[in-house]
Coordinates of C-alpha atoms and ligand atoms in Angstrom, one line a residue:
M973 CA -2.6 -63.8 -114.7
N974 CA -2.5 -67.1 -116.4
Y975 CA -6.4 -68.0 -115.5
F976 CA -6.9 -66.3 -118.6
K977 CA -4.3 -67.6 -121.1
K978 CA -6.1 -70.2 -123.7
S979 CA -5.1 -73.5 -122.7
S980 CA -34.6 -96.8 -116.6
L981 CA -37.7 -95.3 -117.5
F982 CA -40.6 -97.1 -116.1
P983 CA -39.6 -99.2 -113.3
F984 CA -43.1 -100.0 -112.6
P985 CA -45.9 -101.9 -113.9
F986 CA -48.7 -99.5 -115.2
L987 CA -52.4 -99.9 -114.3
L988 CA -55.0 -99.3 -117.0
L989 CA -58.4 -97.7 -115.7
C990 CA -61.5 -97.7 -116.7
C991 CA -63.2 -94.4 -117.2
S992 CA -65.8 -93.6 -114.5
I993 CA -68.0 -91.0 -114.9
I994 CA -69.1 -88.3 -111.9
V995 CA -70.7 -85.2 -112.5
F996 CA -69.0 -81.9 -111.7
F997 CA -70.9 -79.9 -109.5
N998 CA -71.0 -76.0 -110.7
N999 CA -70.2 -74.6 -107.3
G1000 CA -69.0 -72.5 -107.6
V1001 CA -50.1 -57.0 -103.3
V1002 CA -47.9 -59.4 -105.3
N1003 CA -45.3 -59.4 -102.6
A1004 CA -42.6 -58.0 -104.6
S1005 CA -40.0 -60.2 -104.2
H1006 CA -37.4 -58.0 -102.4
K1007 CA -39.8 -56.3 -100.2
V1008 CA -37.3 -56.1 -97.4
F1009 CA -38.6 -56.9 -93.7
P1010 CA -35.1 -55.8 -92.3
E1011 CA -36.5 -57.0 -88.4
L1012 CA -37.2 -60.4 -90.0
Q1013 CA -34.0 -61.1 -92.3
S1014 CA -31.9 -62.9 -89.2
T1015 CA -34.8 -64.6 -87.2
S1016 CA -33.5 -68.0 -87.6
T1017 CA -35.4 -70.8 -88.0
V1018 CA -36.1 -73.1 -85.3
D1019 CA -38.7 -75.3 -87.0
V1020 CA -39.6 -76.1 -90.4
K1021 CA -42.8 -76.4 -91.7
N1022 CA -43.1 -79.6 -94.0
V1023 CA -46.7 -79.7 -95.3
H1024 CA -46.2 -77.6 -98.2
R1025 CA -42.4 -78.2 -98.9
T1026 CA -41.7 -80.0 -102.3
G1027 CA -41.2 -83.3 -103.0
Y1028 CA -38.8 -83.0 -106.4
H1029 CA -38.0 -79.2 -106.4
F1030 CA -34.7 -77.7 -105.8
Q1031 CA -34.9 -76.7 -102.3
P1032 CA -32.3 -76.1 -99.3
P1033 CA -33.4 -77.7 -95.9
K1034 CA -34.6 -74.3 -94.9
N1035 CA -34.5 -70.1 -94.9
W1036 CA -35.1 -68.1 -98.0
I1037 CA -33.8 -68.7 -101.6
N1038 CA -34.3 -66.3 -105.0
D1039 CA -32.5 -66.0 -107.9
P1040 CA -30.7 -69.2 -109.8
N1041 CA -27.0 -68.1 -110.3
G1042 CA -24.2 -69.1 -112.6
P1043 CA -25.6 -72.9 -113.7
M1044 CA -22.8 -74.6 -115.4
Y1045 CA -21.5 -78.1 -116.7
Y1046 CA -17.9 -78.6 -115.8
N1047 CA -16.1 -81.8 -115.7
G1048 CA -19.0 -84.1 -115.4
V1049 CA -20.9 -82.0 -112.8
Y1050 CA -23.8 -80.0 -113.0
H1051 CA -23.5 -76.7 -110.9
L1052 CA -26.3 -74.3 -109.4
F1053 CA -25.5 -71.3 -107.2
Y1054 CA -28.6 -69.6 -105.8
Q1055 CA -29.6 -66.6 -103.9
Y1056 CA -29.7 -67.2 -100.3
N1057 CA -30.5 -66.2 -96.5
P1058 CA -28.5 -68.2 -94.3
H1059 CA -30.4 -66.5 -91.4
G1060 CA -33.6 -66.3 -92.1
S1061 CA -36.9 -67.2 -94.8
V1062 CA -37.3 -63.6 -95.8
W1063 CA -35.0 -61.5 -98.3
G1064 CA -31.8 -60.4 -96.7
N1065 CA -27.9 -61.0 -95.6
I1066 CA -27.7 -63.0 -99.5
V1067 CA -25.0 -65.2 -100.4
W1068 CA -24.2 -67.4 -103.3
A1069 CA -25.1 -70.8 -101.5
H1070 CA -23.8 -73.8 -103.7
S1071 CA -25.0 -77.2 -104.9
V1072 CA -23.6 -79.8 -107.2
S1073 CA -25.7 -82.5 -109.4
M1074 CA -24.3 -85.4 -111.5
D1075 CA -27.8 -85.6 -113.1
L1076 CA -29.9 -82.4 -112.2
I1077 CA -32.6 -84.4 -110.1
N1078 CA -29.9 -85.4 -106.8
W1079 CA -28.6 -82.2 -105.2
I1080 CA -25.7 -82.3 -102.9
P1081 CA -25.2 -79.4 -100.9
L1082 CA -21.7 -77.5 -100.5
E1083 CA -20.8 -74.5 -98.3
P1084 CA -21.7 -71.0 -99.6
A1085 CA -19.4 -70.2 -102.7
I1086 CA -19.7 -66.1 -102.4
Y1087 CA -20.5 -64.2 -99.9
P1088 CA -19.8 -60.8 -98.7
S1089 CA -16.6 -60.0 -97.3
K1090 CA -14.5 -57.7 -99.2
V1091 CA -14.9 -53.8 -100.2
F1092 CA -16.2 -54.3 -103.3
D1093 CA -19.0 -56.5 -102.3
N1094 CA -19.6 -55.9 -98.2
Y1095 CA -23.1 -54.9 -98.8
G1096 CA -24.3 -57.9 -101.3
T1097 CA -23.2 -60.4 -103.4
W1098 CA -26.1 -60.5 -105.9
S1099 CA -26.8 -61.9 -109.0
G1100 CA -24.1 -63.1 -111.5
S1101 CA -23.5 -65.7 -114.3
A1102 CA -20.6 -68.0 -115.2
T1103 CA -18.6 -68.1 -118.5
I1104 CA -16.4 -71.5 -119.2
L1105 CA -13.2 -69.9 -120.7
P1106 CA -11.1 -71.3 -123.2
G1107 CA -8.9 -74.0 -121.4
N1108 CA -11.9 -75.3 -119.6
K1109 CA -11.8 -72.6 -116.8
P1110 CA -14.6 -71.6 -115.3
I1111 CA -15.2 -68.1 -114.1
I1112 CA -18.2 -66.1 -112.5
L1113 CA -19.2 -62.8 -112.5
Y1114 CA -21.6 -61.3 -109.9
T1115 CA -22.9 -58.2 -108.9
G1116 CA -21.6 -56.5 -105.8
V1117 CA -23.1 -54.2 -103.6
V1118 CA -20.3 -51.6 -102.1
D1119 CA -22.4 -49.3 -99.8
A1120 CA -25.6 -48.1 -97.7
N1121 CA -27.0 -46.7 -100.9
K1122 CA -26.6 -50.1 -102.9
T1123 CA -24.0 -49.0 -105.6
Q1124 CA -23.8 -52.0 -107.5
V1125 CA -20.4 -52.9 -109.6
Q1126 CA -19.5 -56.2 -111.4
N1127 CA -16.9 -58.6 -109.6
Y1128 CA -15.4 -61.9 -110.7
A1129 CA -14.8 -64.9 -108.7
I1130 CA -12.7 -68.1 -109.7
P1131 CA -12.5 -71.6 -108.5
A1132 CA -9.5 -71.8 -105.7
N1133 CA -8.6 -75.5 -106.7
L1134 CA -9.5 -76.7 -110.5
S1135 CA -8.8 -80.1 -109.2
D1136 CA -11.6 -80.2 -106.9
P1137 CA -14.3 -82.0 -108.8
F1138 CA -16.9 -80.3 -107.0
L1139 CA -15.1 -76.5 -107.1
R1140 CA -16.2 -76.1 -103.3
K1141 CA -14.0 -72.7 -102.9
W1142 CA -14.3 -69.7 -104.5
I1143 CA -11.5 -67.0 -104.8
K1144 CA -12.3 -63.1 -105.3
P1145 CA -9.1 -61.8 -106.2
D1146 CA -8.2 -58.0 -105.3
N1147 CA -8.5 -56.9 -108.6
N1148 CA -12.2 -56.4 -108.2
P1149 CA -14.5 -54.6 -109.3
L1150 CA -13.8 -55.3 -112.9
I1151 CA -16.7 -52.7 -114.1
V1152 CA -17.7 -49.8 -112.1
A1153 CA -21.1 -47.9 -113.5
D1154 CA -19.8 -44.3 -115.1
V1155 CA -21.9 -41.4 -114.7
N1156 CA -24.2 -42.0 -117.1
I1157 CA -25.3 -45.3 -115.2
N1158 CA -28.2 -45.7 -112.8
K1159 CA -25.3 -47.0 -110.2
A1160 CA -28.2 -48.1 -107.9
Q1161 CA -29.8 -50.2 -110.6
F1162 CA -26.8 -51.9 -112.4
R1163 CA -26.8 -55.7 -112.2
D1164 CA -26.9 -59.3 -112.6
P1165 CA -24.4 -59.4 -115.6
T1166 CA -25.0 -62.3 -118.2
T1167 CA -22.7 -65.3 -119.4
A1168 CA -20.0 -63.8 -121.5
W1169 CA -19.8 -64.4 -124.9
L1170 CA -16.8 -64.6 -127.4
G1171 CA -17.2 -62.5 -130.7
R1172 CA -15.4 -63.0 -133.9
D1173 CA -13.1 -59.9 -133.5
G1174 CA -11.8 -61.9 -130.1
Y1175 CA -13.4 -59.6 -127.6
W1176 CA -15.7 -61.1 -124.7
R1177 CA -19.6 -59.2 -124.3
T1178 CA -21.2 -59.2 -121.6
L1179 CA -24.6 -57.4 -120.6
I1180 CA -25.7 -55.5 -117.4
G1181 CA -29.6 -54.9 -116.4
S1182 CA -30.4 -51.2 -115.7
V1183 CA -32.8 -48.7 -116.2
L1184 CA -32.6 -44.7 -117.4
G1185 CA -35.6 -42.7 -116.7
N1186 CA -37.9 -45.3 -117.0
K1187 CA -36.3 -47.0 -120.0
G1188 CA -35.1 -50.5 -119.4
L1189 CA -31.8 -51.2 -121.0
T1190 CA -28.9 -53.8 -121.0
I1191 CA -25.9 -52.0 -120.8
M1192 CA -22.9 -54.1 -122.8
Y1193 CA -19.2 -54.0 -122.0
K1194 CA -16.6 -55.5 -123.7
S1195 CA -13.1 -56.8 -123.0
K1196 CA -10.1 -58.7 -124.5
S1197 CA -8.3 -60.2 -121.4
F1198 CA -11.5 -60.8 -119.3
M1199 CA -10.1 -58.3 -116.8
K1200 CA -10.3 -55.0 -118.3
W1201 CA -13.8 -53.7 -119.8
K1202 CA -15.2 -51.0 -121.7
K1203 CA -18.7 -49.7 -122.2
V1204 CA -20.1 -49.9 -125.8
Q1205 CA -21.3 -46.9 -126.4
H1206 CA -25.1 -48.3 -127.2
P1207 CA -27.1 -50.6 -125.0
L1208 CA -27.4 -54.0 -126.7
H1209 CA -30.6 -53.4 -126.5
S1210 CA -33.4 -51.1 -124.8
V1211 CA -37.2 -50.6 -124.1
D1212 CA -39.1 -47.4 -123.2
D1213 CA -41.9 -47.5 -120.3
T1214 CA -40.2 -50.9 -119.0
G1215 CA -38.6 -49.8 -115.9
N1216 CA -35.9 -51.6 -114.5
W1217 CA -34.5 -54.8 -116.1
E1218 CA -33.1 -57.2 -114.1
C1219 CA -31.5 -60.6 -115.1
P1220 CA -30.7 -60.2 -118.5
D1221 CA -30.3 -63.6 -120.4
F1222 CA -28.8 -63.4 -124.4
F1223 CA -28.3 -66.4 -126.3
P1224 CA -28.3 -68.0 -129.7
V1225 CA -31.0 -70.6 -130.7
L1226 CA -30.9 -73.3 -133.7
L1227 CA -33.5 -72.0 -136.6
D1228 CA -34.3 -76.0 -137.1
G1229 CA -34.1 -78.6 -134.1
T1230 CA -34.1 -78.5 -130.5
N1231 CA -30.5 -78.9 -129.9
G1232 CA -28.9 -75.9 -128.0
L1233 CA -25.7 -73.3 -128.9
D1234 CA -23.1 -72.3 -126.7
A1235 CA -23.4 -68.4 -126.0
S1236 CA -20.2 -67.9 -128.2
Y1237 CA -21.5 -69.6 -131.3
N1238 CA -21.7 -67.5 -133.8
G1239 CA -22.3 -69.5 -137.0
K1240 CA -25.6 -69.4 -139.4
N1241 CA -28.8 -71.1 -139.0
A1242 CA -29.7 -69.4 -135.6
K1243 CA -31.6 -66.4 -134.1
H1244 CA -30.7 -65.0 -130.7
I1245 CA -33.3 -64.5 -127.7
L1246 CA -33.4 -61.6 -125.1
K1247 CA -34.9 -62.5 -121.9
V1248 CA -35.3 -59.9 -119.4
S1249 CA -37.0 -59.8 -116.0
L1250 CA -39.2 -56.6 -115.6
D1251 CA -39.0 -55.4 -111.8
V1252 CA -42.4 -53.8 -112.2
T1253 CA -44.5 -56.6 -113.0
R1254 CA -42.5 -59.7 -111.9
F1255 CA -42.8 -61.1 -115.0
E1256 CA -40.4 -62.5 -117.4
Y1257 CA -40.2 -61.4 -121.1
Y1258 CA -38.6 -62.4 -124.1
T1259 CA -37.9 -61.7 -128.0
V1260 CA -36.9 -63.6 -130.5
G1261 CA -34.5 -61.2 -132.9
T1262 CA -31.2 -60.7 -134.7
Y1263 CA -27.9 -60.3 -133.2
D1264 CA -25.8 -58.0 -135.6
T1265 CA -22.4 -58.6 -134.3
K1266 CA -20.6 -55.9 -135.8
K1267 CA -22.8 -53.4 -134.9
D1268 CA -23.4 -55.4 -131.5
R1269 CA -27.2 -54.4 -132.1
Y1270 CA -30.2 -56.7 -131.1
T1271 CA -33.0 -56.5 -133.0
P1272 CA -36.3 -58.2 -131.9
N1273 CA -38.4 -60.0 -135.1
N1274 CA -41.5 -58.0 -136.2
T1275 CA -43.4 -61.1 -135.1
S1276 CA -42.1 -60.6 -131.6
I1277 CA -44.1 -57.6 -128.9
D1278 CA -41.0 -55.7 -127.4
G1279 CA -42.3 -55.1 -123.8
W1280 CA -44.7 -55.7 -121.4
K1281 CA -47.2 -57.3 -123.7
G1282 CA -44.8 -59.7 -125.2
L1283 CA -44.3 -63.3 -124.6
R1284 CA -43.2 -64.9 -121.1
L1285 CA -41.3 -67.4 -120.2
D1286 CA -43.7 -68.4 -117.6
Y1287 CA -47.5 -66.9 -117.1
G1288 CA -47.0 -67.8 -113.7
N1289 CA -44.9 -67.3 -110.3
Y1290 CA -41.9 -67.6 -112.4
Y1291 CA -38.7 -64.8 -112.2
A1292 CA -34.9 -64.1 -112.8
S1293 CA -34.4 -67.1 -114.7
K1294 CA -30.9 -67.8 -116.1
S1295 CA -29.9 -70.8 -118.5
F1296 CA -26.7 -72.4 -119.6
Y1297 CA -25.5 -74.6 -122.3
D1298 CA -24.9 -78.0 -121.4
P1299 CA -22.3 -79.5 -123.5
S1300 CA -22.7 -83.3 -122.5
K1301 CA -26.3 -83.7 -123.9
N1302 CA -25.8 -80.4 -126.4
R1303 CA -28.8 -78.7 -124.8
R1304 CA -29.6 -75.5 -123.1
I1305 CA -31.1 -75.6 -120.1
M1306 CA -33.1 -72.8 -118.1
W1307 CA -33.4 -72.6 -114.4
G1308 CA -36.1 -70.0 -113.1
W1309 CA -37.1 -69.2 -109.5
S1310 CA -40.6 -69.5 -108.0
N1311 CA -41.2 -67.1 -105.3
E1312 CA -43.9 -67.9 -102.5
S1313 CA -47.4 -66.5 -102.8
D1314 CA -48.1 -66.7 -99.4
T1315 CA -47.7 -64.0 -96.6
V1316 CA -44.3 -62.9 -95.3
D1317 CA -45.6 -64.1 -91.9
D1318 CA -46.3 -67.7 -93.4
D1319 CA -43.1 -67.9 -94.5
V1320 CA -41.3 -66.8 -90.8
K1321 CA -43.9 -69.6 -89.3
K1322 CA -42.7 -72.2 -92.3
G1323 CA -39.2 -71.7 -91.6
W1324 CA -38.4 -71.7 -95.5
A1325 CA -39.1 -69.8 -98.9
G1326 CA -38.8 -69.9 -102.8
I1327 CA -38.0 -72.8 -105.1
Q1328 CA -36.5 -73.8 -108.4
T1329 CA -38.4 -75.1 -110.7
I1330 CA -37.6 -78.1 -112.5
P1331 CA -34.9 -77.4 -115.2
R1332 CA -36.2 -77.3 -118.8
K1333 CA -34.9 -77.6 -121.8
L1334 CA -35.7 -74.8 -124.1
W1335 CA -35.5 -74.6 -128.2
L1336 CA -37.0 -72.7 -130.9
D1337 CA -40.3 -73.4 -132.3
P1338 CA -40.7 -74.5 -135.7
T1339 CA -42.3 -71.2 -136.5
G1340 CA -39.5 -69.3 -135.5
K1341 CA -41.6 -67.1 -133.3
Q1342 CA -41.6 -68.2 -130.0
L1343 CA -39.6 -70.8 -127.5
V1344 CA -40.7 -73.9 -126.6
Q1345 CA -39.5 -75.6 -122.8
W1346 CA -39.7 -79.1 -121.8
P1347 CA -38.5 -80.5 -118.2
I1348 CA -35.5 -82.0 -118.8
Q1349 CA -35.7 -85.7 -119.5
E1350 CA -33.9 -86.8 -116.2
L1351 CA -37.2 -86.0 -114.6
Q1352 CA -38.6 -89.2 -115.7
T1353 CA -36.5 -91.3 -113.6
L1354 CA -38.2 -90.1 -110.5
R1355 CA -41.4 -91.5 -112.1
E1356 CA -42.9 -94.5 -110.1
Q1357 CA -46.4 -95.6 -110.0
K1358 CA -48.2 -95.4 -113.6
V1359 CA -51.7 -94.9 -114.2
Q1360 CA -53.1 -94.8 -118.0
L1361 CA -56.4 -93.8 -119.2
S1362 CA -57.7 -93.8 -123.0
N1363 CA -60.4 -93.3 -125.0
C1364 CA -62.1 -91.9 -122.3
K1365 CA -65.4 -89.3 -123.2
L1366 CA -66.4 -86.4 -120.9
E1367 CA -69.9 -85.0 -121.9
K1368 CA -70.3 -81.2 -120.5
G1369 CA -70.4 -81.1 -116.5
D1370 CA -68.7 -84.6 -116.4
K1371 CA -65.6 -85.5 -114.2
I1372 CA -63.1 -88.2 -113.8
E1373 CA -61.1 -89.4 -111.0
V1374 CA -57.3 -90.4 -111.5
K1375 CA -57.0 -93.0 -108.9
G1376 CA -53.6 -95.0 -108.2
I1377 CA -51.2 -92.5 -107.9
T1378 CA -50.0 -89.9 -105.3
P1379 CA -51.6 -86.7 -106.6
A1380 CA -49.6 -84.2 -104.3
Q1381 CA -46.7 -85.4 -105.8
A1382 CA -47.2 -86.2 -109.5
D1383 CA -46.2 -85.8 -113.2
V1384 CA -49.8 -85.8 -115.4
E1385 CA -49.3 -85.9 -119.3
V1386 CA -52.5 -85.8 -121.0
T1387 CA -53.7 -85.1 -124.8
F1388 CA -57.5 -84.2 -125.0
S1389 CA -59.1 -84.0 -128.3
F1390 CA -62.6 -83.0 -129.8
S1391 CA -64.8 -83.6 -132.9
S1392 CA -65.1 -79.8 -133.9
L1393 CA -64.4 -76.5 -133.4
D1394 CA -67.9 -74.9 -134.1
K1395 CA -69.0 -74.5 -130.2
A1396 CA -66.3 -72.3 -129.3
E1397 CA -67.2 -69.4 -127.5
P1398 CA -67.1 -65.6 -129.2
F1399 CA -63.8 -63.9 -128.2
D1400 CA -65.3 -60.7 -126.8
P1401 CA -63.5 -57.3 -128.4
S1402 CA -63.1 -55.7 -125.5
W1403 CA -61.1 -58.3 -123.9
A1404 CA -58.6 -57.6 -126.8
D1405 CA -56.5 -55.0 -124.6
L1406 CA -56.5 -57.7 -121.3
Y1407 CA -53.9 -59.8 -120.2
A1408 CA -54.8 -63.2 -120.4
Q1409 CA -54.8 -63.5 -116.9
D1410 CA -57.7 -60.9 -117.0
V1411 CA -59.9 -63.3 -119.4
C1412 CA -59.1 -66.2 -116.9
A1413 CA -60.3 -64.0 -113.9
I1414 CA -63.3 -63.2 -115.8
K1415 CA -63.9 -66.9 -117.3
G1416 CA -62.4 -69.4 -115.0
S1417 CA -63.3 -73.0 -114.9
K1418 CA -66.2 -72.5 -113.6
V1419 CA -68.5 -70.6 -115.9
Q1420 CA -69.6 -73.4 -118.3
G1421 CA -68.3 -72.6 -121.7
G1422 CA -68.6 -74.1 -125.5
L1423 CA -65.1 -76.0 -126.4
G1424 CA -63.9 -76.0 -122.7
P1425 CA -63.1 -75.4 -120.2
F1426 CA -61.5 -78.7 -120.1
G1427 CA -58.0 -79.9 -118.0
L1428 CA -57.0 -81.2 -115.1
L1429 CA -58.2 -80.0 -111.3
T1430 CA -55.0 -80.4 -109.0
L1431 CA -54.4 -80.8 -105.5
A1432 CA -58.1 -81.1 -104.9
S1433 CA -60.1 -81.9 -101.8
K1434 CA -62.2 -85.1 -101.9
K1435 CA -65.4 -82.6 -102.3
L1436 CA -64.0 -79.9 -104.2
E1437 CA -63.6 -77.3 -101.8
E1438 CA -60.2 -76.7 -102.7
Y1439 CA -58.6 -77.5 -106.3
T1440 CA -55.6 -75.5 -108.2
P1441 CA -57.4 -75.9 -112.2
V1442 CA -55.0 -76.0 -115.2
F1443 CA -57.4 -75.8 -118.1
F1444 CA -57.8 -74.5 -121.5
R1445 CA -60.8 -72.5 -123.1
V1446 CA -61.3 -72.1 -127.0
F1447 CA -62.4 -68.7 -128.2
K1448 CA -63.5 -67.8 -131.9
A1449 CA -62.1 -64.4 -132.7
Q1450 CA -62.7 -62.2 -135.7
D1451 CA -60.2 -64.2 -138.0
K1452 CA -58.8 -67.3 -135.9
Y1453 CA -59.2 -69.3 -132.7
K1454 CA -57.9 -68.1 -129.7
V1455 CA -56.3 -71.0 -127.4
L1456 CA -56.7 -69.7 -123.5
M1457 CA -54.7 -71.6 -121.1
C1458 CA -55.4 -71.1 -117.4
S1459 CA -53.9 -72.1 -114.0
D1460 CA -56.6 -70.7 -111.5
A1461 CA -55.2 -70.7 -107.9
S1462 CA -58.4 -68.5 -106.7
R1463 CA -59.8 -71.8 -105.1
S1464 CA -56.7 -73.4 -104.3
T1465 CA -57.1 -73.1 -100.7
L1466 CA -59.5 -72.4 -97.9
E1467 CA -57.0 -70.5 -96.2
N1468 CA -58.2 -67.2 -96.5
G1469 CA -55.1 -64.6 -95.5
K1470 CA -56.1 -61.2 -96.3
T1471 CA -52.5 -60.4 -98.1
M1472 CA -52.2 -64.2 -99.7
Y1473 CA -51.6 -64.2 -103.5
K1474 CA -54.3 -66.4 -105.7
P1475 CA -54.1 -65.0 -109.3
S1476 CA -55.8 -66.9 -112.3
F1477 CA -52.2 -66.9 -114.2
A1478 CA -53.0 -67.5 -117.8
G1479 CA -51.4 -67.3 -121.4
Y1480 CA -52.7 -67.7 -124.8
V1481 CA -51.4 -70.7 -126.7
D1482 CA -50.5 -70.2 -130.2
V1483 CA -51.4 -73.4 -131.5
D1484 CA -52.3 -75.1 -134.7
L1485 CA -55.8 -76.7 -134.2
T1486 CA -56.6 -78.5 -137.3
N1487 CA -55.8 -82.0 -135.4
K1488 CA -58.6 -80.8 -132.9
T1489 CA -56.7 -81.7 -129.9
L1490 CA -54.5 -80.0 -127.5
S1491 CA -52.0 -81.4 -124.8
L1492 CA -51.3 -80.6 -120.9
R1493 CA -48.3 -81.6 -119.1
S1494 CA -48.5 -80.5 -114.9
L1495 CA -45.9 -81.3 -112.8
I1496 CA -48.2 -81.0 -109.1
D1497 CA -45.9 -81.3 -106.0
H1498 CA -47.3 -79.8 -102.9
S1499 CA -47.6 -76.1 -103.2
V1500 CA -46.5 -75.7 -107.0
V1501 CA -48.1 -76.9 -109.9
E1502 CA -45.6 -76.3 -112.9
S1503 CA -47.7 -76.9 -116.1
F1504 CA -46.9 -76.5 -120.1
G1505 CA -49.6 -76.4 -122.6
A1506 CA -49.1 -77.8 -126.4
G1507 CA -45.8 -79.6 -126.1
G1508 CA -44.4 -76.5 -124.1
K1509 CA -45.3 -73.8 -125.9
T1510 CA -47.1 -71.7 -122.6
C1511 CA -45.9 -72.6 -119.4
I1512 CA -47.7 -71.4 -115.9
T1513 CA -46.7 -71.9 -112.9
S1514 CA -48.5 -71.4 -109.7
R1515 CA -47.6 -71.8 -105.9
V1516 CA -50.8 -73.1 -103.9
Y1517 CA -51.3 -73.8 -100.3
P1518 CA -54.3 -76.5 -99.6
T1519 CA -55.2 -76.7 -96.4
L1520 CA -57.4 -80.0 -97.0
A1521 CA -55.7 -81.1 -100.2
I1522 CA -52.6 -82.2 -98.8
Y1523 CA -50.3 -85.6 -98.3
D1524 CA -52.8 -88.4 -99.4
N1525 CA -56.0 -86.2 -99.0
A1526 CA -55.0 -84.5 -102.4
H1527 CA -57.2 -85.8 -105.8
L1528 CA -56.9 -85.6 -109.4
F1529 CA -59.6 -85.3 -111.7
V1530 CA -59.9 -84.6 -115.4
F1531 CA -62.9 -82.4 -116.4
N1532 CA -64.9 -80.7 -118.8
N1533 CA -67.3 -78.1 -118.3
G1534 CA -68.4 -77.0 -122.1
T1535 CA -71.1 -78.3 -124.2
E1536 CA -68.8 -80.0 -126.6
A1537 CA -67.8 -83.6 -125.7
I1538 CA -64.1 -83.7 -124.9
K1539 CA -61.9 -87.1 -125.8
I1540 CA -59.2 -87.9 -123.3
E1541 CA -57.2 -89.7 -126.0
T1542 CA -54.4 -91.0 -123.6
L1543 CA -53.6 -89.7 -120.2
N1544 CA -50.4 -90.8 -118.3
A1545 CA -49.8 -90.1 -114.8
W1546 CA -47.2 -91.1 -112.2
S1547 CA -46.2 -90.9 -108.6
M1548 CA -43.1 -89.0 -108.6
G1549 CA -40.3 -90.1 -106.1
K1550 CA -38.5 -87.8 -103.8
P1551 CA -34.6 -87.4 -104.8
K1552 CA -31.5 -86.5 -103.0
M1553 CA -32.5 -83.0 -102.2
N1554 CA -29.8 -80.9 -100.6
W1555 CA -29.5 -83.3 -97.7
S1556 CA -26.6 -82.7 -95.6
F1557 CA -23.2 -83.5 -96.8
G1558 CA -20.5 -82.9 -94.3
H1559 CA -21.5 -79.3 -94.1
S1560 CA -22.3 -77.0 -91.2
S1561 CA -23.8 -73.6 -92.3
Y1562 CA -27.3 -74.8 -93.3
Ligands
DQQ2647 N1 -32.3 -60.6 -107.3 C1 -31.1 -60.1 -106.9 C2 -30.8 -58.8 -107.7 C3 -31.3 -59.2 -109.0 C4 -32.3 -59.6 -108.3 C5 -30.8 -60.0 -105.2 C6 -33.9 -60.5 -109.4 O1 -29.5 -59.0 -108.2 O2 -31.5 -58.2 -109.4 O3 -31.2 -60.6 -104.9 O4 -34.7 -61.2 -108.6

């Protein structure tokens, strides 16, 4: 088959605010993503409820979405495919919906690219990745489900017409499936092929997520032709007692600098990242490590914990992420799915569920110990009205309202400083075994601290009946300071649906406090607060459903609830505009 043969950032004047000081009052079942509700899978959406829909995050006009699939840049166009239910707002009937963009901000919806129609995918067209083959030819690897027992195989699809700039139509050739599980593989947990990479030996490789017993693993396959694949005897990597691994992502990162690398890069000066989505915890874990190309083995650095206590791409509601290399800007970009935290009944009533987070550029931190993630620069084109605060002191219990922007749809960047670390609270040694999220649930934003809690009160109602605080608390542990970053949904809504999920998401921030500053950026968008601590070292996404703090009734405050005074060095906040987000475009099936 010859397909495989080689061949203006600130448009509005900003407003300088004086600091007004108001006293801060001291008031005081994860829905597993693919829980199946057969009776609701095809209840077509009659009415879409807008109140919590996002203004600038990726969403289709209605219905359920989950994992981003096969993101790629091809001939000047960005493509995003994603798992989509065309018939309802709970998981089911999954197809690969398809949208294209010139800037990763404005999106044009197209017809679904891949949907069940053949013996090798009749029961499901699940997640996968795109690879650009030599000769500039894109190919998709995806998981097909072939029977009611959920037997999974790996298939490929190619564009019907390479000269169509949007690659609207995709073909699934009859020599599918390309990869079938052998007897040693759990064939009902065998999915989500990665972008393939080419080794020096001329063989392509791809990874498939799986589980054996309770050991999570990435099974590796090799191929010279891309058509005939052979299993490598050992997995690229596996970890005992981690359960099923979904959506693996494996890519090189430069040791110095923020540029991205193509998956097939095999020069010096790079490390590798292995990211997996752990089905049991529904979080995304990664390690920084070394890929031995001769032995085809990956070994995490000894600074990277390999398992549930390891680094997470995001400590909040973020799953099934997938990255791609963007050659036009020489960067690696990560997409992730943020599921709803409300109930299934709510989703049916809303007529929609799931968003994609803002694409993030990612690179290796200069310490070499972790990734750094930052919203893509194109997001700044949506910034409108700007407000700036600087040099504002917040004593214990103070809070300042940030006025003059639309707090329900905003981008906020703030740098805090403090003059001493002396008042940092002691870190209780019994917390050492807890997750950061548990410590945040104990301490939160309302328990007065020493150095912190300080940060933002996002999506807040005027009298603070509802708010989602995003904040830092600094602790003094035996040998070092520990910076806790929280995004706490526990008071985000007066709606008290029993099964509504309102977690106190949190992560630690490995940051040097010598300069006595900490920075925070939050992207606030009606039902999502996506936050980046210390320039993107720790990221947390929360989904929240305020009842009072909606539209023009949402407020934004900066607060300090610690005994050490805090200074806002600078705070820049912008109202965010609304991009063209999958508005109809000669298209019938949505
Ligand atoms: N979602 C897909 C699977 C993947 C899971 C099915 C992760 O391929 O493992 O919709 O959210």
